[in-house]
XYZ file of C-alpha atoms in Angstrom:
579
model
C 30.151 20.289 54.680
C 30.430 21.374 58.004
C 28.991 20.975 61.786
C 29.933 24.060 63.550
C 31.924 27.171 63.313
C 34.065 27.438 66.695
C 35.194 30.350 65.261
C 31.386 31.852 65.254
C 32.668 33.365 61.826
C 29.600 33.470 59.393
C 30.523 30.990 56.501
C 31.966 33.060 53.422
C 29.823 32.810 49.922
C 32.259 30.886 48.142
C 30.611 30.248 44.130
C 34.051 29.011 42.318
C 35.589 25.455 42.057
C 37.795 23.643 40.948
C 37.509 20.747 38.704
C 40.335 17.929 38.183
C 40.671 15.068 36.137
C 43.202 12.088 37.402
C 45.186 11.013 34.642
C 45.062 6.616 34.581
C 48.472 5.367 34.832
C 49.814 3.246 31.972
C 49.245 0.142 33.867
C 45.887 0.403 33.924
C 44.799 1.672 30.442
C 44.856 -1.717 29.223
C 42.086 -2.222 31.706
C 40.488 0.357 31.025
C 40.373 0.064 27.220
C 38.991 -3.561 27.842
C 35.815 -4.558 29.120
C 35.164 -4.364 32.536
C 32.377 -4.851 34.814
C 30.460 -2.114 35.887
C 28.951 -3.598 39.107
C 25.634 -4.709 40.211
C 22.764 -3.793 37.179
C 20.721 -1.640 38.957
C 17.424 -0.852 38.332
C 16.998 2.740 36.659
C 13.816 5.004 38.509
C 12.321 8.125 37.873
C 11.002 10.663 40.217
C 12.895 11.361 43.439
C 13.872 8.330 45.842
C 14.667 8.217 49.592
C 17.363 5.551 50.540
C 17.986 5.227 54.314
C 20.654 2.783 55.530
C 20.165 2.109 58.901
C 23.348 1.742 61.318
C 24.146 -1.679 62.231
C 24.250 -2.859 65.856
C 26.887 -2.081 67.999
C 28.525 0.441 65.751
C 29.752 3.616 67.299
C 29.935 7.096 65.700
C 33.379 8.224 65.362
C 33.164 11.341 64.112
C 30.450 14.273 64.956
C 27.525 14.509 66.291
C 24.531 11.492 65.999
C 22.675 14.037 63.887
C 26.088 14.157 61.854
C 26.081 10.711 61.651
C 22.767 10.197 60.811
C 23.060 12.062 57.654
C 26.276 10.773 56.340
C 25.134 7.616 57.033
C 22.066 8.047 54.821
C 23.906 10.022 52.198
C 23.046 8.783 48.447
C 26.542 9.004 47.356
C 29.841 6.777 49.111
C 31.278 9.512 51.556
C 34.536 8.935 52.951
C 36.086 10.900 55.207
C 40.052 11.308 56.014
C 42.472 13.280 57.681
C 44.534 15.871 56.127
C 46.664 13.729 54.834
C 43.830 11.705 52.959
C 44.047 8.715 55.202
C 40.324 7.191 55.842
C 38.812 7.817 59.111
C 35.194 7.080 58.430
C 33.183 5.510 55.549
C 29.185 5.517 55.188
C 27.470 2.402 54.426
C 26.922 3.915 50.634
C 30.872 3.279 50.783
C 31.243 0.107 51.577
C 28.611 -1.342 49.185
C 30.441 0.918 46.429
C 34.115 -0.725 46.936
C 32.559 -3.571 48.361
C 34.929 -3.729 51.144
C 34.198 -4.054 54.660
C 34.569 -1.122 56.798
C 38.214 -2.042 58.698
C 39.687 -3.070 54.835
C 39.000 1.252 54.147
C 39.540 2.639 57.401
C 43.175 3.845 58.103
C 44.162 3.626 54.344
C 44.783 6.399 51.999
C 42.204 7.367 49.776
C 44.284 7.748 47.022
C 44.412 3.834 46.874
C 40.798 4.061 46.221
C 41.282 6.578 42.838
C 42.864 4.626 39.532
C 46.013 6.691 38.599
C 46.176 9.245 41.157
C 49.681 9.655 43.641
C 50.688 11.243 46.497
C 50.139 15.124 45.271
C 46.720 14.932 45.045
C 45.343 15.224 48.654
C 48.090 18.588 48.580
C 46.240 19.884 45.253
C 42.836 19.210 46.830
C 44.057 21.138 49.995
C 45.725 24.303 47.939
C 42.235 24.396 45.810
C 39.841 24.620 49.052
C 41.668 27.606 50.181
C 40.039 29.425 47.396
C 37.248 27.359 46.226
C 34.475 25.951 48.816
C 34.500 22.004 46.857
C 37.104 20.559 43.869
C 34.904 18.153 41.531
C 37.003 15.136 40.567
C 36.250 12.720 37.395
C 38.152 9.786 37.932
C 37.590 5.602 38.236
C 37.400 4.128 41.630
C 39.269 0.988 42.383
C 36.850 -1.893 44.450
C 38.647 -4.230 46.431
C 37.645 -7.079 43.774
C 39.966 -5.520 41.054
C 36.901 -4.100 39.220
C 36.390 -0.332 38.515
C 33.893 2.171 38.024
C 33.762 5.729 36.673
C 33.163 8.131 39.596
C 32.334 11.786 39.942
C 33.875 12.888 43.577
C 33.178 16.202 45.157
C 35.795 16.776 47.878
C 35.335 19.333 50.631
C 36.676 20.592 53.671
C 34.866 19.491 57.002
C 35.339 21.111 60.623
C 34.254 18.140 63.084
C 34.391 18.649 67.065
C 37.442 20.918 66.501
C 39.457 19.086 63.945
C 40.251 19.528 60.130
C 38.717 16.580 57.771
C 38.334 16.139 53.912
C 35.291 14.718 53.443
C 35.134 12.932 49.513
C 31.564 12.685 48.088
C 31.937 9.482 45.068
C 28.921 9.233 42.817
C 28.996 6.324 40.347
C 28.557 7.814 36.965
C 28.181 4.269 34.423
C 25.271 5.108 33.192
C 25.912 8.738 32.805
C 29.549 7.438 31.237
C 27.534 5.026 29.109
C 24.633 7.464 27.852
C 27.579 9.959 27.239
C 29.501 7.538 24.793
C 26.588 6.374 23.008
C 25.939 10.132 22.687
C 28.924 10.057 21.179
C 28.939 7.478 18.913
C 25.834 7.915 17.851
C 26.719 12.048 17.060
C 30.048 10.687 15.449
C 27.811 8.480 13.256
C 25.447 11.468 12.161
C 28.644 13.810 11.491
C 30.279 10.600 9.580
C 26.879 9.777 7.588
C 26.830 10.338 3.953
C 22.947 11.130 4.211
C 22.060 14.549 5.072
C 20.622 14.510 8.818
C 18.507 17.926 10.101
C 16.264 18.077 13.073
C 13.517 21.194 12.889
C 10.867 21.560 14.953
C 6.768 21.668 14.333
C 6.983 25.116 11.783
C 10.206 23.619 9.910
C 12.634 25.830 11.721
C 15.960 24.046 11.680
C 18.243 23.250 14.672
C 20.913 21.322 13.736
C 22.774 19.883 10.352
C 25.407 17.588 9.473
C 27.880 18.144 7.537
C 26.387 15.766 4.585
C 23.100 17.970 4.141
C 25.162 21.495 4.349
C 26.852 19.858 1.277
C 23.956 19.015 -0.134
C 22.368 22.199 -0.027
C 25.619 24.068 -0.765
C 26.436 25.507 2.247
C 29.764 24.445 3.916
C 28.657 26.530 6.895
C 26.472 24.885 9.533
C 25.731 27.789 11.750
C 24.141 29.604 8.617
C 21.731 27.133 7.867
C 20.272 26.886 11.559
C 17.357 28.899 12.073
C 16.527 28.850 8.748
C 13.089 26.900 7.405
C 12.735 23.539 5.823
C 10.165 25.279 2.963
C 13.491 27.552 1.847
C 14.821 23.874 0.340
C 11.853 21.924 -0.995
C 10.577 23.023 -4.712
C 7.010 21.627 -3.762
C 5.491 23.495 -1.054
C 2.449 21.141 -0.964
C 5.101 18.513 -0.342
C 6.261 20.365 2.552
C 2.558 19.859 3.676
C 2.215 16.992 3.059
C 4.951 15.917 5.236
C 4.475 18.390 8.154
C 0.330 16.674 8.478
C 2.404 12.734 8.592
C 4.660 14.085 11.284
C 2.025 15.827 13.268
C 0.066 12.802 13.218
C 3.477 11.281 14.756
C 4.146 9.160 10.916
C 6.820 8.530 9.086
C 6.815 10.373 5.972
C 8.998 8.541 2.880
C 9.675 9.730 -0.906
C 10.951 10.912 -3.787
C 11.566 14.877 -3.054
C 12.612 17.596 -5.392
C 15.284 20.275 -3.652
C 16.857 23.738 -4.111
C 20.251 24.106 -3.041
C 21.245 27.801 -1.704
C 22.080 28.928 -5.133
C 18.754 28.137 -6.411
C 19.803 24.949 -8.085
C 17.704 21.586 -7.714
C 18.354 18.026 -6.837
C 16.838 15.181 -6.142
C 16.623 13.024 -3.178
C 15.195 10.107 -1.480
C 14.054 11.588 1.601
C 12.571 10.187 5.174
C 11.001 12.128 7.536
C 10.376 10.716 11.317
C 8.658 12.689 14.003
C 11.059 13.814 16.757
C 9.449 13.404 20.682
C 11.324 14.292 24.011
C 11.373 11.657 26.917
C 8.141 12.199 27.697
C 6.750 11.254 24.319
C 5.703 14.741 23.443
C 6.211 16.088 19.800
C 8.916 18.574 19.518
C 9.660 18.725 16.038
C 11.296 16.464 12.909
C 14.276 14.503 11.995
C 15.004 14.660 7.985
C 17.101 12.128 6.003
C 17.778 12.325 2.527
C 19.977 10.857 0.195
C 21.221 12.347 -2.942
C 19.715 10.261 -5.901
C 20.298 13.049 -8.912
C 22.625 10.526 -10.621
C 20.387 8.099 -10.027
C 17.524 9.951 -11.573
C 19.776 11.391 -14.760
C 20.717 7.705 -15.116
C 16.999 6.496 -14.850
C 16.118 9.515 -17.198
C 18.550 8.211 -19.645
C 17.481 4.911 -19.093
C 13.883 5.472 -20.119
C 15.122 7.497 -23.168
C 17.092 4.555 -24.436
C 14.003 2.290 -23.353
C 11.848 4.640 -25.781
C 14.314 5.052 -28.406
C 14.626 0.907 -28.103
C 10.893 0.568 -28.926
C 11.107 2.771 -31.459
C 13.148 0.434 -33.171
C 11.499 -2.881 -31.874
C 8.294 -1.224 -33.542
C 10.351 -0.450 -36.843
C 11.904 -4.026 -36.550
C 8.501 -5.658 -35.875
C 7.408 -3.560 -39.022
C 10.254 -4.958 -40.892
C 9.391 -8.352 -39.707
C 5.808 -7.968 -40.967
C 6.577 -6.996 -44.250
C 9.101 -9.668 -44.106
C 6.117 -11.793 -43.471
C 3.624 -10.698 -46.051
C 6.265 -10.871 -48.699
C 7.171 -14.325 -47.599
C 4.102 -15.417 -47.490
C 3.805 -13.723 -51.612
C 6.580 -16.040 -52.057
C 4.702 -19.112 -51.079
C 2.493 -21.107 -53.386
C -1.959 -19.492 -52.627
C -2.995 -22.058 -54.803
C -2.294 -24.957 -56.041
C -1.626 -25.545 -60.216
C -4.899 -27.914 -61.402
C -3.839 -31.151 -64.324
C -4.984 -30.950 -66.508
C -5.279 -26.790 -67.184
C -8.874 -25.240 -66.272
C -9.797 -28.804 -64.315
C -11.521 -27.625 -60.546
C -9.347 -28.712 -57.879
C -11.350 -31.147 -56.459
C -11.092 -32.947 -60.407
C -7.400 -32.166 -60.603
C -4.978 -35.396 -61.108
C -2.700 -33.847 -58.447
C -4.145 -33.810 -54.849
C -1.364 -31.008 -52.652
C -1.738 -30.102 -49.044
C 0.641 -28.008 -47.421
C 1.468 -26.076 -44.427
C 4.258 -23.700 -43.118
C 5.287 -22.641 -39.363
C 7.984 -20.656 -38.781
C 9.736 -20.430 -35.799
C 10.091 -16.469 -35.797
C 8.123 -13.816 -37.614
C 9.743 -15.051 -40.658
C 11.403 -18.463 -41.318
C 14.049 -20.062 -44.236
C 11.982 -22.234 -44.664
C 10.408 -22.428 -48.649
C 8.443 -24.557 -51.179
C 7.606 -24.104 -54.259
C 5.866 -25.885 -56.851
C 6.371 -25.424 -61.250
C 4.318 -26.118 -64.463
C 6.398 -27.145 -66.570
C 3.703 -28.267 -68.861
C 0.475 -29.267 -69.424
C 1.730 -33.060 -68.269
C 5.047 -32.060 -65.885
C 4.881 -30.619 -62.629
C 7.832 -29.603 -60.630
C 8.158 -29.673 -56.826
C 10.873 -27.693 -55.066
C 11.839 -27.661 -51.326
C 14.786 -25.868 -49.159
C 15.697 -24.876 -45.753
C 18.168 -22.255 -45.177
C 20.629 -22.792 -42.687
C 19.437 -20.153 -39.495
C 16.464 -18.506 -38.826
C 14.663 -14.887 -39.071
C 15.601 -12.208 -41.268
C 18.984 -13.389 -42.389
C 17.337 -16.821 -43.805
C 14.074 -14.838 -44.955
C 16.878 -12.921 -47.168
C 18.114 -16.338 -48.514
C 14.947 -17.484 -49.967
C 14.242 -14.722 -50.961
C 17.114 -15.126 -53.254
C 16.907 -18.825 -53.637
C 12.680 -17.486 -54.976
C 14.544 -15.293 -57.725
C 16.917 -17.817 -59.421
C 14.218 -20.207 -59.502
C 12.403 -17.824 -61.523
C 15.813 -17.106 -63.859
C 16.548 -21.294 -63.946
C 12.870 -21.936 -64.866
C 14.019 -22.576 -68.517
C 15.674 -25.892 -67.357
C 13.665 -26.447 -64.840
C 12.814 -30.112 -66.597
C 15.816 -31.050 -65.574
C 16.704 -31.589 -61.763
C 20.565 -32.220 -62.482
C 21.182 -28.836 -64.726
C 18.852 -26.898 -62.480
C 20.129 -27.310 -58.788
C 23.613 -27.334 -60.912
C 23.300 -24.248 -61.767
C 21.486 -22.962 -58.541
C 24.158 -23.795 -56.451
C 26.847 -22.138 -58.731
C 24.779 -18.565 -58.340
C 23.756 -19.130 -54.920
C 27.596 -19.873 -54.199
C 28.682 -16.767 -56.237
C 26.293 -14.452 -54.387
C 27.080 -15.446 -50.585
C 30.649 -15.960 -50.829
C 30.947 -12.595 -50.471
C 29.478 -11.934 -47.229
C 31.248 -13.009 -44.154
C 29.180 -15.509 -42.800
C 29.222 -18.974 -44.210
C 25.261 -19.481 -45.791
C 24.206 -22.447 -46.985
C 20.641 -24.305 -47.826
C 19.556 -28.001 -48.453
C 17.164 -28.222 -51.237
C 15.327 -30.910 -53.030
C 13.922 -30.943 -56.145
C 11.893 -33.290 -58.378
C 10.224 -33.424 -61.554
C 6.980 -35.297 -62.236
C 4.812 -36.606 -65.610
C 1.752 -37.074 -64.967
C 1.113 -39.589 -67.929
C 3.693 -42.366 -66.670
C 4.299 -41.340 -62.976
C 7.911 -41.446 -63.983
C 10.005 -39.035 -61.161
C 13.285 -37.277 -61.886
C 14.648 -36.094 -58.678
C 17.957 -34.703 -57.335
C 18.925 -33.595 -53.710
C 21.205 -30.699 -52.703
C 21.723 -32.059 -48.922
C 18.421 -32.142 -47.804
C 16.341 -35.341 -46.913
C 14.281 -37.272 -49.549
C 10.709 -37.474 -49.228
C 8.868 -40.075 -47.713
C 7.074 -42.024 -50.433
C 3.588 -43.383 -49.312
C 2.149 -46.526 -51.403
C -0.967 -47.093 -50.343
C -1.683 -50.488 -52.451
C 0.853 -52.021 -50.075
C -0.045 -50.268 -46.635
C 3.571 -49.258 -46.403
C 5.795 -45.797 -45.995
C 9.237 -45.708 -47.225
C 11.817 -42.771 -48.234
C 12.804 -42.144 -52.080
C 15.907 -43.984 -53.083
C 18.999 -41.810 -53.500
C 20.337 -44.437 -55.941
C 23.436 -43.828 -57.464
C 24.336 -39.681 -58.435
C 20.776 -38.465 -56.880
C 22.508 -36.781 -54.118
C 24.716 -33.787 -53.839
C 26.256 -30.989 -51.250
C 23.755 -28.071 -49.641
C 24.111 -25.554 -51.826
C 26.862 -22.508 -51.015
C 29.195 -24.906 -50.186
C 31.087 -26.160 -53.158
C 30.731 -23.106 -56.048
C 31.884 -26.567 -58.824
C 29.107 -29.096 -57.229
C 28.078 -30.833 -60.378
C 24.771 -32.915 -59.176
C 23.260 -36.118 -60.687
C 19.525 -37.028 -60.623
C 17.827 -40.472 -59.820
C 14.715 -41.391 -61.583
C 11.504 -43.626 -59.471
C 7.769 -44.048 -60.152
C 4.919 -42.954 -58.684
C 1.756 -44.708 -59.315
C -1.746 -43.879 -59.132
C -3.104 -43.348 -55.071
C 0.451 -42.690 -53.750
C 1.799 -40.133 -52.006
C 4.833 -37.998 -52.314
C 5.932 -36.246 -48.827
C 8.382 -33.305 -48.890
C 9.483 -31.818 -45.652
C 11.870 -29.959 -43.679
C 13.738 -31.176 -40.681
C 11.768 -28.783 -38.213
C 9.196 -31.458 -37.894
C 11.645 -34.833 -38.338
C 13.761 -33.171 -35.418
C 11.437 -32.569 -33.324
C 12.747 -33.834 -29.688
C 10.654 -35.647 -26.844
C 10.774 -35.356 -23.432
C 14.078 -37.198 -23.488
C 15.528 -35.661 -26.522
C 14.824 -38.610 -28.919
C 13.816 -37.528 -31.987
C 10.543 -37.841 -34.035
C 12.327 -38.736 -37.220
C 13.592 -41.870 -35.092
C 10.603 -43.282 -33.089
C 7.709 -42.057 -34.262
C 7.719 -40.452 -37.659
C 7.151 -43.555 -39.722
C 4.618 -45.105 -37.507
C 2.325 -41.934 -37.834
C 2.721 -42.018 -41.469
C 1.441 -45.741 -41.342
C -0.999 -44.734 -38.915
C -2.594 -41.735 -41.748
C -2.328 -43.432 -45.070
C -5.758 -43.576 -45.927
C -6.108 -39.402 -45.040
C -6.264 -37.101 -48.087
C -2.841 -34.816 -48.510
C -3.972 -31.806 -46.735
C -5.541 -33.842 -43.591
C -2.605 -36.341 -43.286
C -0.420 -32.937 -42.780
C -2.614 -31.707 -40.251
C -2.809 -35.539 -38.251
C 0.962 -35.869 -38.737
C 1.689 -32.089 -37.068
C -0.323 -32.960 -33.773
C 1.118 -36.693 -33.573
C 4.581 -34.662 -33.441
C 2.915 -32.213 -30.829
C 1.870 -34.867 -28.984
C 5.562 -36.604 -28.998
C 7.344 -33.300 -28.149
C 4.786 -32.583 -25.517
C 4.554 -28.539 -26.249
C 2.707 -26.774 -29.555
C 5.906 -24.838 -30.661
C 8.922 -26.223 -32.778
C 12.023 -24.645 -32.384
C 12.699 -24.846 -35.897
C 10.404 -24.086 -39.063
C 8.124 -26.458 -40.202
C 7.500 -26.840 -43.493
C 5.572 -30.057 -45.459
C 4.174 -30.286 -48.691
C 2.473 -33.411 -49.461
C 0.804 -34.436 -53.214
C -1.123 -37.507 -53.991
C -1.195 -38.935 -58.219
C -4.885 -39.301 -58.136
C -4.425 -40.779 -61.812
C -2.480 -40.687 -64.306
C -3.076 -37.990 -67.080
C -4.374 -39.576 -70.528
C -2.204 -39.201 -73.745
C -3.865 -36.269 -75.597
């Protein structure tokens, strides 16, 4: 800046400069690598403002002319002006509210105390630059009299005032440029460093810029050849393409699944987001695209849903297996009931049955059976096989086929679950698993009510007199019990005889419904199993079974047993007459 030319030489077009940057010395990096306070928050405008800082009283101008004077003192930036040795002659007001110093604290000091990091050559290197270049641009941080500092852009110039040689030193405060250029930074740093691929195209698709991430993903290591190239070239869908060019023109967010051609012509997938892109004044100027790589994530979901079909191809198989499991279980199970004496309708016959079966699964190991012996005996059989589903529907299916091969001495409960338990034991000793089943068995005459009976581990039936209103269980008596069968191959089993008279009741059952467990985990067998049975004496066989199921409902507090059920109940109407 200059006043006047004493010289009257016309000022030379000067259009070079020089810029410097002070290095900070090593006792203040740690300063500046810390946080430090930026000064006054100051309130960011647009548009063009006018500050004018009028003169306070009684303050003379020292340098120049008052129109000189005027204008420095109005000048946006902190001016400072110094001798050729870069001591301060005069500061502007702009000054002293930048270093927030009073005028006498700047005036007569060197300027280099004001610039972090700079010495004693640098007012010599500004000099030697403005004899070629008209102004040397500085980027440095200013020191404030307060300790604080700020990053400054300064300008310095030579100055011709009323006959003498000045530097004048133009300091702009650059923070929020400094700040805006760091979170620039960061913020591009993050892009290059993202593992999403990042490209910004404008309104026709055109791209402008790529990171490093979507280059990969479209197979191109090279940046620069994928700028200027369109958005369409990379999508497989071309309706998607305008689908997401109408969201972004309406300034939405487009988000989804998209299918994508690398430069080789091979696809991939990816989850991709697509944001409008606006300038500061809110105008449209294009699109920024995100998309993640989620081919792995689609062969694995691929595979996924294969397995997930070829799982239910199975379960549908299974379930098939399970229903003909079912059925043939079911074959196993006793339709109807054998009539005393033979060709009698079962409303005449001398033995009343009611039964019913629940398995837990699809199919249960649960089984009952029940044998003519002869036109006056009647055998009743009951097991429960250790386990549930198909494993235990195997086992009785087994335990169903001796009973037909033992049927010859079937009158005798001893020499029958004898002789069961040595063939059960000699089939399932061979497979890995230990398998074994309680079973009870018990042979009946119909012309005395004499019973024969013999248990293989299971629990004896409850015996219901109705004569004397009361419920008990079957004596075991001495040699009427034994092991489960499978467990000892050499079990020899005894047999204990009782009587049933006419109106009683004979109750087989399986522990599905005797351990049945209350809200508290008590059991029905314990609290209220014999007090139903009282309850229900007077109720036919097949009702009693029915009444005794929802008591036991009604103690667990839920419909479903978690083990099978499985009851078979027979009432001696009379006994059958000697032919």
């Amino acid at each position: 800046m200059t006043e006047e030319n004493q010289d009257g030489e016309a000022p030379k077009e000067e259009v070079f400069s020089t810029t410097m940057r002070i290095d900070i010395t090593p006792h203040l990096k740690e300063q500046l690598a810390s946080t430090f306070a930026p000064g006054p928050a100051q309130t960011r405008r647009t548009g063009r403002v006018t500050i004018k800082i009028p003169k306070k009283a009684g303050e003379t101008s020292e340098l120049g002319s008052p129109d000189f004077q005027e204008i420095l003192q109005n000048v946006y930036d902190a001016t400072l002006i110094t001798d050729l040795n870069g001591r301060i002659a005069s500061v502007n007001p702009r000054a002293i509210q930048f270093f927030r110093s009073e005028r006498a604290d700047l005036v007569g000091h060197p300027i280099v105390e004001l610039i972090s990091g700079a010495g004693d050559d640098l007012v010599p290197t500004i000099r030697k630059n403005l004899e070629n270049d008209r102004y040397t641009l500085i980027q440095a941080y200013c020191l404030r009299s307060d300790g604080t500092i700020f990053p400054a852009e300064i300008s310095a110039n030579h100055l011709h005032i009323s006959g003498h040689d000045y530097l004048s030193f133009f300091i702009r405060d650059i923070s929020w440029r400094k700040e805006a250029e760091e979170r620039l930074r960061t913020g591009y740093t993050a892009i290059q460093n993202s593992g999403d691929g990042i490209a910004i195209a404008d309104l026709d698709g055109t791209i402008s810029f790529c990171n490093p991430a979507m280059t990969s993903l479209w197979g191109d290591p090279d940046a620069g050849q994928m700028t200027g190239r369109n958005l369409r070239d990379f999508l497989a869908d071309q309706e998607k393409a305008d689908e997401i060019l109408q969201n972004v023109t309406a300034q939405h967010t487009w988000v989804g699944e998209l299918e994508m051609k690398r430069s080789d012509g091979a696809t991939f997938y990816a989850q991709g987001s697509v944001a409008p892109n606006v300038n500061a004044d809110d105008e449209l100027t294009g699109m920024v695209l995100s998309v993640l790589d989620i081919t792995n994530l689609k062969q694995a979901q691929h595979q996924l849903e294969c397995f997930a079909q070829e799982l239910q191809e199975k379960n549908n198989l299974l379930e098939s297996d399970q229903n003909m499991a079912r059925e043939i279980q079911q074959a196993f199970l006793p339709r109807e009931h054998p009539v005393f004496p033979r060709g009698a309708k079962p409303e005449d016959s001398i033995l009343q049955v009611g039964h019913l079966y629940y398995p837990s699964g699809a199919v249960g190991g649960d089984f009952f059976d029940m044998l003519v012996l002869s036109d006056s005996q009647a055998g009743l059989f009951i097991s429960d096989v250790a386990g549930h589903g198909m494993r235990a529907a195997l086992v009785v299916a087994t335990i169903r086929g001796l009973m037909e091969e033992l049927a010859p001495i079937a009158g005798d409960p001893a020499a029958f679950l004898t002789q069961m338990n040595r063939a059960y034991t000699g089939i399932f000793s061979q497979t890995e698993q230990l398998t074994f089943t309680t079973a009870f068995y018990l042979v009946l005459d119909l012309k005395t009510g004499r019973m024969q009976y013999t248990t293989a581990g299971h629990p004896f039936p409850f015996h219901l007199r109705r004569s004397a209103a009361s419920v008990s269980m079957l004596p075991a008596g001495e040699g009427g019990k034994g092991p489960a069968l499978g467990l000892f191959d050499n079990a020899v089993y005894g047999s204990q005889t009782g009587t049933l008279q006419p109106g009683e009741v004979l109750l087989l059952y399986t522990d599905g419904l005797s351990e049945a467990e209350g809200p508290e985990r008590q059991l029905f067998e314990d609290h209220q199993m014999m007090v139903s049975l009282q309850k229900l004496l007077a109720l036919k066989p097949g009702e009693l079974l029915n009444e005794l199921v929802a008591e036991a409902r009604r103690f667990k507090g839920t419909e479903d047993f978690e083990d099978d059920v499985c009851l078979l109940a027979v009432e001696l109407a009379k006994l059958l007459p000697e032919a």
